[in-house]
PDB file of C-alpha atoms and ligand atoms in Angstrom:
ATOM      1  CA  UNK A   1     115.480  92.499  85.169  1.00  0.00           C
ATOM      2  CA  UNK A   2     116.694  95.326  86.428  1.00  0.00           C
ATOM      3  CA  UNK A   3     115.968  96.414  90.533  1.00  0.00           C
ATOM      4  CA  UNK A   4     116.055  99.799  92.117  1.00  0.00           C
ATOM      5  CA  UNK A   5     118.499  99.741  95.454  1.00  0.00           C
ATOM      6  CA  UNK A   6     116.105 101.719  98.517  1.00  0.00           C
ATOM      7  CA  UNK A   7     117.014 103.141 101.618  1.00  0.00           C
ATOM      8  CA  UNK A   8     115.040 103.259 104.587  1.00  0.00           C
ATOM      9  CA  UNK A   9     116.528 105.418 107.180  1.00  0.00           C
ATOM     10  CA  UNK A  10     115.797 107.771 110.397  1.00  0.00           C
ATOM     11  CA  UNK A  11     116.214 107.649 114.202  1.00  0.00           C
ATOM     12  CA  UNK A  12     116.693 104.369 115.826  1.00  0.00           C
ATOM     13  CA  UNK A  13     113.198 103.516 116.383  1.00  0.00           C
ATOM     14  CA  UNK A  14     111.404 105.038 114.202  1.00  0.00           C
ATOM     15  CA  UNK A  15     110.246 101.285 112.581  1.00  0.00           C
ATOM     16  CA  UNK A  16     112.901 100.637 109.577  1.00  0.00           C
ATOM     17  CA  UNK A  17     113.119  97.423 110.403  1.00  0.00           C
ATOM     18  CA  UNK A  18     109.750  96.465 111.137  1.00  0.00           C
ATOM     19  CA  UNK A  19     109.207  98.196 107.409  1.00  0.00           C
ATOM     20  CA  UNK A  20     112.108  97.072 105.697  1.00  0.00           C
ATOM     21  CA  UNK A  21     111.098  93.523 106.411  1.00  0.00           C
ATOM     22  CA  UNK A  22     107.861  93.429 105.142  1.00  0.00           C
ATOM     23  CA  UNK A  23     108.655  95.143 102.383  1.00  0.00           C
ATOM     24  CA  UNK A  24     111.186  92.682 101.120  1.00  0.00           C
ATOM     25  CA  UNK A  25     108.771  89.742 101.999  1.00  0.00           C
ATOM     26  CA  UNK A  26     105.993  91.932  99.423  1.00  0.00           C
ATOM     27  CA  UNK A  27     108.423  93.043  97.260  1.00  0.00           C
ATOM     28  CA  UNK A  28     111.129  90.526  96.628  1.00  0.00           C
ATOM     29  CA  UNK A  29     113.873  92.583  97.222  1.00  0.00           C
ATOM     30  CA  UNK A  30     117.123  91.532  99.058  1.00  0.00           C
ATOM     31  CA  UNK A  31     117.049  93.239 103.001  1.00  0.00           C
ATOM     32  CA  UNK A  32     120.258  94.055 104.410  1.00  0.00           C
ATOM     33  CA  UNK A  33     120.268  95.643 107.962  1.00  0.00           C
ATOM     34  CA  UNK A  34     123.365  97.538 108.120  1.00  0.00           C
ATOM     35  CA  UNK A  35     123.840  96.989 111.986  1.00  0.00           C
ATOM     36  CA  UNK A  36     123.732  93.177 111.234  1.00  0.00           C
ATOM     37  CA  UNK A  37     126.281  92.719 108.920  1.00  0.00           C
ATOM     38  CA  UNK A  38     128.274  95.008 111.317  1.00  0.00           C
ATOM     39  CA  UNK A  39     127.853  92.631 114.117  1.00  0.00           C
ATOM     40  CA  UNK A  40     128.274  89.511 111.997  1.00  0.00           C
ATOM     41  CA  UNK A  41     131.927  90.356 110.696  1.00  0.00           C
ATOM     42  CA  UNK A  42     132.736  92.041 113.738  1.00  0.00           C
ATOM     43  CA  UNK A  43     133.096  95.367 111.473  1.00  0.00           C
ATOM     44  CA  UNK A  44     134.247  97.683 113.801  1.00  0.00           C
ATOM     45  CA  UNK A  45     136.196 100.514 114.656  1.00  0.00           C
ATOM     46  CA  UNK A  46     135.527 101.211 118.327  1.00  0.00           C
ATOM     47  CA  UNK A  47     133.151 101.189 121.213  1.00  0.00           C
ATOM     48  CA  UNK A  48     131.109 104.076 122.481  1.00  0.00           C
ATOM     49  CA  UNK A  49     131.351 103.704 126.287  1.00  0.00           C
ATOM     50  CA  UNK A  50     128.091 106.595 126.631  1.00  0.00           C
ATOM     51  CA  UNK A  51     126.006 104.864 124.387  1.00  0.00           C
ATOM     52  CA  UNK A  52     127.240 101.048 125.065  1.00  0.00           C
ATOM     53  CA  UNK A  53     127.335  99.704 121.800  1.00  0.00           C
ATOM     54  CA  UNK A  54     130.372  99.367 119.387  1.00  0.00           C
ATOM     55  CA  UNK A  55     131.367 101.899 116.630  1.00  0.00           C
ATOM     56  CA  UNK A  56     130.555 100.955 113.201  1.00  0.00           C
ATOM     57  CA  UNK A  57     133.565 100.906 110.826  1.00  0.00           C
ATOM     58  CA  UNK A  58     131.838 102.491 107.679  1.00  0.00           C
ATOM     59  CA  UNK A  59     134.609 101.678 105.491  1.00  0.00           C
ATOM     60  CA  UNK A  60     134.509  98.296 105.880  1.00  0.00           C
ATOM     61  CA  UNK A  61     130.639  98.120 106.265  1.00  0.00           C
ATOM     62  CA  UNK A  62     130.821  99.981 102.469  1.00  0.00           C
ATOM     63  CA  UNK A  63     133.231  97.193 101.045  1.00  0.00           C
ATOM     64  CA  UNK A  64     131.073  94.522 102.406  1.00  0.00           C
ATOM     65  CA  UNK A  65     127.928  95.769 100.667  1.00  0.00           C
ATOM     66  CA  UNK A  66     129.128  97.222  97.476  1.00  0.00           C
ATOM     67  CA  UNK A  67     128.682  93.931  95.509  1.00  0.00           C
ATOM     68  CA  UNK A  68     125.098  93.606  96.765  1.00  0.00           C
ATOM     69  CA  UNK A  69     124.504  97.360  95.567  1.00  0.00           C
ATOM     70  CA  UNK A  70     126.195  96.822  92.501  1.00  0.00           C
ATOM     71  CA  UNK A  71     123.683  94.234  91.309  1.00  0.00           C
ATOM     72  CA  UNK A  72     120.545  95.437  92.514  1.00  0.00           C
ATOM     73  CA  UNK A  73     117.369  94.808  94.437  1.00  0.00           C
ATOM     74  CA  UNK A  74     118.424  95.526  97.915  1.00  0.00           C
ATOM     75  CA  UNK A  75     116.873  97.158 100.812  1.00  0.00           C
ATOM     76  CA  UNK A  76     119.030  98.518 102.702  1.00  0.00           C
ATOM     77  CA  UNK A  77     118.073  99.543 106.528  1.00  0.00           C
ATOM     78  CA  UNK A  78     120.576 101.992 108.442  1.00  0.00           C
ATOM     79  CA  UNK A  79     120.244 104.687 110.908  1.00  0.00           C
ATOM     80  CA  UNK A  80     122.726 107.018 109.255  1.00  0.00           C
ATOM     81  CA  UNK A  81     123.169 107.621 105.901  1.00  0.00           C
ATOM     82  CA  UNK A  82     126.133 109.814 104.593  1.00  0.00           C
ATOM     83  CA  UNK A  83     128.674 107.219 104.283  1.00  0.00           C
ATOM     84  CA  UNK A  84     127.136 105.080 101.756  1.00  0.00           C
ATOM     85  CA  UNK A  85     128.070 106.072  97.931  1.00  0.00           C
ATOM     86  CA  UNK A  86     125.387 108.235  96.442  1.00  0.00           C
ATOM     87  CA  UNK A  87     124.833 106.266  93.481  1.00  0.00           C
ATOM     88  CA  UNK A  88     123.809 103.302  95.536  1.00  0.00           C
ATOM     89  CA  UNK A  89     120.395 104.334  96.107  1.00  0.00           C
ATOM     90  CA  UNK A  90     117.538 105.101  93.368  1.00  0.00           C
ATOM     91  CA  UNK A  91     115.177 106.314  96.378  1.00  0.00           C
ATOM     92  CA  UNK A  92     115.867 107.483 100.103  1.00  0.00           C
ATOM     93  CA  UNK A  93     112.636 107.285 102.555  1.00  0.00           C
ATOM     94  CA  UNK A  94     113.395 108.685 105.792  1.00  0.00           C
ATOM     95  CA  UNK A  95     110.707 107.562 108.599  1.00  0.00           C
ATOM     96  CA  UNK A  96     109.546 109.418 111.167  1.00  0.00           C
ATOM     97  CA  UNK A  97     107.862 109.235 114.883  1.00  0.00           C
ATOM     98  CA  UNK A  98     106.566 111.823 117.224  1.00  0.00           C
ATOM     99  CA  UNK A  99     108.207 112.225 120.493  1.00  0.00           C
ATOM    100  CA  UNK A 100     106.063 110.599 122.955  1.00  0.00           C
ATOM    101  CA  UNK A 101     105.248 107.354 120.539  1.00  0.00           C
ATOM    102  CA  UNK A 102     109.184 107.241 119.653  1.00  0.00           C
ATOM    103  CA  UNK A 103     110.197 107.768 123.993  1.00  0.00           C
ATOM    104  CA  UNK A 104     107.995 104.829 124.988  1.00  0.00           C
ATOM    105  CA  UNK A 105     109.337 102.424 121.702  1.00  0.00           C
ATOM    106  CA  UNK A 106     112.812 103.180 122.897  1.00  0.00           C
ATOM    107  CA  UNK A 107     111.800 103.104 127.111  1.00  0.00           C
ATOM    108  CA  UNK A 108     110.810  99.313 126.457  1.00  0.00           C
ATOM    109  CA  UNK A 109     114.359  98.706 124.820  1.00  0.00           C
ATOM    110  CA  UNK A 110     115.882  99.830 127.836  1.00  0.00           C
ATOM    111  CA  UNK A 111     117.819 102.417 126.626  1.00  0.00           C
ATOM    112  CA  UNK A 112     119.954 104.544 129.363  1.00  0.00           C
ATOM    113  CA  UNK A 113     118.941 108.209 130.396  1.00  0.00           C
ATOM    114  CA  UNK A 114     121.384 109.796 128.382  1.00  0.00           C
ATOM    115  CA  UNK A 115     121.187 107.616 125.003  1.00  0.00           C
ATOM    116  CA  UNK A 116     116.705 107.822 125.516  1.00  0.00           C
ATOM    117  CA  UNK A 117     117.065 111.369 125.698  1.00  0.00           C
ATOM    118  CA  UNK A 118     119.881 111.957 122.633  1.00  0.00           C
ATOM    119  CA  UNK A 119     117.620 109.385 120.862  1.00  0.00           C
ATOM    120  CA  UNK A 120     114.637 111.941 120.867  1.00  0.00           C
ATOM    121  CA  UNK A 121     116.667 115.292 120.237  1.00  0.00           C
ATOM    122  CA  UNK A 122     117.754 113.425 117.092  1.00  0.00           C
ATOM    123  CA  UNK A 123     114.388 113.039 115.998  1.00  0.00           C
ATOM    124  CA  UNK A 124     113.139 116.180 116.913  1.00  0.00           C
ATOM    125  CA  UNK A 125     115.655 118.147 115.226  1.00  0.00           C
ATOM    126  CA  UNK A 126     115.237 115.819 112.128  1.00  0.00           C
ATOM    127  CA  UNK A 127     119.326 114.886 112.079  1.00  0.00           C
ATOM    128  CA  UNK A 128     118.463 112.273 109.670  1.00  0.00           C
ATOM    129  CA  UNK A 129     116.097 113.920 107.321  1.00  0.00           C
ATOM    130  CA  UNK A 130     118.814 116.615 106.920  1.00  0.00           C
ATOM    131  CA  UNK A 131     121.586 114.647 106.801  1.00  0.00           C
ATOM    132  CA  UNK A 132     119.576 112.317 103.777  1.00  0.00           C
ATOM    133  CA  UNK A 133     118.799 115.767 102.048  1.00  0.00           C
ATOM    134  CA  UNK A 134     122.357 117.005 101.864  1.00  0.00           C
ATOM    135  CA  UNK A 135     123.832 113.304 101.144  1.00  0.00           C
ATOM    136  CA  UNK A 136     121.347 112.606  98.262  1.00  0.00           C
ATOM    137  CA  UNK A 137     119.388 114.426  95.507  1.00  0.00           C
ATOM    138  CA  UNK A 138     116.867 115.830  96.862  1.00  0.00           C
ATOM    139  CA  UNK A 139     113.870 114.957  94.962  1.00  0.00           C
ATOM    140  CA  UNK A 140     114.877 111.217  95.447  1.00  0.00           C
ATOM    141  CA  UNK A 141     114.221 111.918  99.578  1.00  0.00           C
ATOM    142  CA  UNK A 142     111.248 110.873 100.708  1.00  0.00           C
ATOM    143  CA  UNK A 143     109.747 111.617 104.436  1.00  0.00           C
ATOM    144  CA  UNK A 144     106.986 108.512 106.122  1.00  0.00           C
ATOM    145  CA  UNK A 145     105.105 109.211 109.204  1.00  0.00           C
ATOM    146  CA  UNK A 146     105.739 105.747 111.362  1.00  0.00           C
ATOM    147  CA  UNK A 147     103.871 106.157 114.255  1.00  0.00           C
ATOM    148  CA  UNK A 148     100.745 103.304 113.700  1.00  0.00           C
ATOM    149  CA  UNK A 149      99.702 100.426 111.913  1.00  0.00           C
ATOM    150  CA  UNK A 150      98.080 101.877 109.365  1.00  0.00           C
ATOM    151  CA  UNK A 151     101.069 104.413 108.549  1.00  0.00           C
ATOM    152  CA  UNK A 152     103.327 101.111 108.533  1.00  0.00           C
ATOM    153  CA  UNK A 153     100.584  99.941 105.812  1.00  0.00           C
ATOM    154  CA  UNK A 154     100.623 102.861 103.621  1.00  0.00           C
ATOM    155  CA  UNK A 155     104.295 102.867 103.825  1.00  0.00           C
ATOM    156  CA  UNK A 156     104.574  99.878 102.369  1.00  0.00           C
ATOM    157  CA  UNK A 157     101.916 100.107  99.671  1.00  0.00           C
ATOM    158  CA  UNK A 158     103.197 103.156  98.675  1.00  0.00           C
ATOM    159  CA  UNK A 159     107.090 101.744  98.245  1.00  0.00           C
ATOM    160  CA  UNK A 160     105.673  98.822  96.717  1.00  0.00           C
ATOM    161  CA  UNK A 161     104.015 101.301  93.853  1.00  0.00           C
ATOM    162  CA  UNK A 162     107.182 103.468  93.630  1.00  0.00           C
ATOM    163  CA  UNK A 163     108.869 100.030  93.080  1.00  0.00           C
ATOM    164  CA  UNK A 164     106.620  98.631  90.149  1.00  0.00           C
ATOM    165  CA  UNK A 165     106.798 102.139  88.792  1.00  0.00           C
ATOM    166  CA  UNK A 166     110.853 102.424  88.837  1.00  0.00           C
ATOM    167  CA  UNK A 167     110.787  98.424  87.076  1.00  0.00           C
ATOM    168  CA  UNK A 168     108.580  99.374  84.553  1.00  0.00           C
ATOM    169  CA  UNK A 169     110.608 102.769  83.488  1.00  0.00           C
ATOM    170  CA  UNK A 170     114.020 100.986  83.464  1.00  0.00           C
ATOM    171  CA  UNK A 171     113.114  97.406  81.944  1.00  0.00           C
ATOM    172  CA  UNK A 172     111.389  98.976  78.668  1.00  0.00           C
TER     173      UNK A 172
HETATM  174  P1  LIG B 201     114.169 100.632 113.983  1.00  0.00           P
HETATM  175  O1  LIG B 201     114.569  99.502 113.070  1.00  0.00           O
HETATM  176  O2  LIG B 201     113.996 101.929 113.260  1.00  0.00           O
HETATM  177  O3  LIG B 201     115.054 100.783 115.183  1.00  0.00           O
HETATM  178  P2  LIG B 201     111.951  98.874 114.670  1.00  0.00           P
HETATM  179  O4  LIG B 201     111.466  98.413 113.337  1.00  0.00           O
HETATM  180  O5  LIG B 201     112.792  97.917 115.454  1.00  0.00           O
HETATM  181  O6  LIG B 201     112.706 100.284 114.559  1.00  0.00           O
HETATM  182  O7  LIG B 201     110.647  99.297 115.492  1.00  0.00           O
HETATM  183  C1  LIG B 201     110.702  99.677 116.864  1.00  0.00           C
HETATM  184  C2  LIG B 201     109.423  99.235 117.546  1.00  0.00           C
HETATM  185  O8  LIG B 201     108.316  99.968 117.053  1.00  0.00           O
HETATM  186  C3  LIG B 201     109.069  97.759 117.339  1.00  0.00           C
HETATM  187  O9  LIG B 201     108.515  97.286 118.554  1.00  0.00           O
HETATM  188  C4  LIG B 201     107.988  97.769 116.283  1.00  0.00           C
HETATM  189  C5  LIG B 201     107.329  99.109 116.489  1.00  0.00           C
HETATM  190  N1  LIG B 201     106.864  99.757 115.244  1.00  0.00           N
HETATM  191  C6  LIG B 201     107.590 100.001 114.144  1.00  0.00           C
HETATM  192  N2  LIG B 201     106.873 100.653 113.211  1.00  0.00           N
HETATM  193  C7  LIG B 201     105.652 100.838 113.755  1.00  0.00           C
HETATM  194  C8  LIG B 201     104.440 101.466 113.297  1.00  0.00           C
HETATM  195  N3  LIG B 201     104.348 102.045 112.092  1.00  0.00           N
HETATM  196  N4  LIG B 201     103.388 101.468 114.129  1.00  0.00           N
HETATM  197  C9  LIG B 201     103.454 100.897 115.357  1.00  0.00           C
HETATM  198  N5  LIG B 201     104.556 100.295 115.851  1.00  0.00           N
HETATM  199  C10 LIG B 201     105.640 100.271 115.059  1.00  0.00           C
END
């Protein structure tokens, strides 16, 4: 059978994890978190001394994955988006947060002034949605509100329908 590739993106945050999960528990697809398989083969290019956390290398992180893509049925979680080949994803769902729910999620991770503060200008000038609408076809963008619960479950039912809909018009 054949399985659509999805990626969930947006400001770090905004809940693609917390979503991305679930949904591969529900859905059966594969979940890669990008920043994971950075960490795990130490695939980096550099560390950012403002924001204290290493540097992705994107090249590297795109050789790693490209097999995965290649077959199908992955999930792939990442908060950036324009270095991945377009082809790799079937949809692109972009979640967002308002400011004040988004400031306390990141307060409690004990982000710095400075990376807190960049955190929420990135959301609130929508950096990701824009950068998923000129990296991908537009229609196949997709914007969630993240901010409760019940957001987080109508996220996932409606992925889970887009998913049963994609299977059944590409396994005829
Ligand atoms: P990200 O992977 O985008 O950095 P996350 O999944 O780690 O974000 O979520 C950050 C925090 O917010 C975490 O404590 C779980 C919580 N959260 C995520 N989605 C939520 C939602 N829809 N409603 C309430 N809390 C949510």
């Amino acid at each position: 059978m054949v399985l659509p590739n999805i990626l969930i993106t947006g400001t770090p945050g905004v809940g693609k994890t917390t979503l991305g999960k679930e949904l591969a528990s529900r859905s059966g697809l594969k979940y890669i978190n990008v920043g994971d398989v950075a960490r795990e083969g130490a695939l980096y290019s550099g560390y950012d001394e403002e924001y204290d956390c290493p540097i992705s290398d994107e090249e590297k992180v795109v050789d790693e994955l490209e097999n995965h893509m290649t077959e199908g049925g992955v999930t792939v979680d990442y908060h950036g988006c324009d270095f991945f080949p377009e082809w790799w994803f079937h949809a692109v769902f972009v979640l967002r947060t308002d400011n004040s729910i988004l400031y306390k999620r990141l307060e409690t991770r004990g982000y710095n002034e400075k990376k807190l503060r960049d955190n929420i200008k990135c959301e609130i000038c929508q950096v990701l949605y824009e950068e998923a609408m000129l990296s991908y076809r537009e229609d196949i963008v997709h914007q969630l509100p993240s901010n409760t619960p019940e957001e987080l479950e109508e996220n996932i039912s409606q992925i889970l329908g887009w998913i049963e809909q994609w299977v059944k018009d590409h396994n005829l």
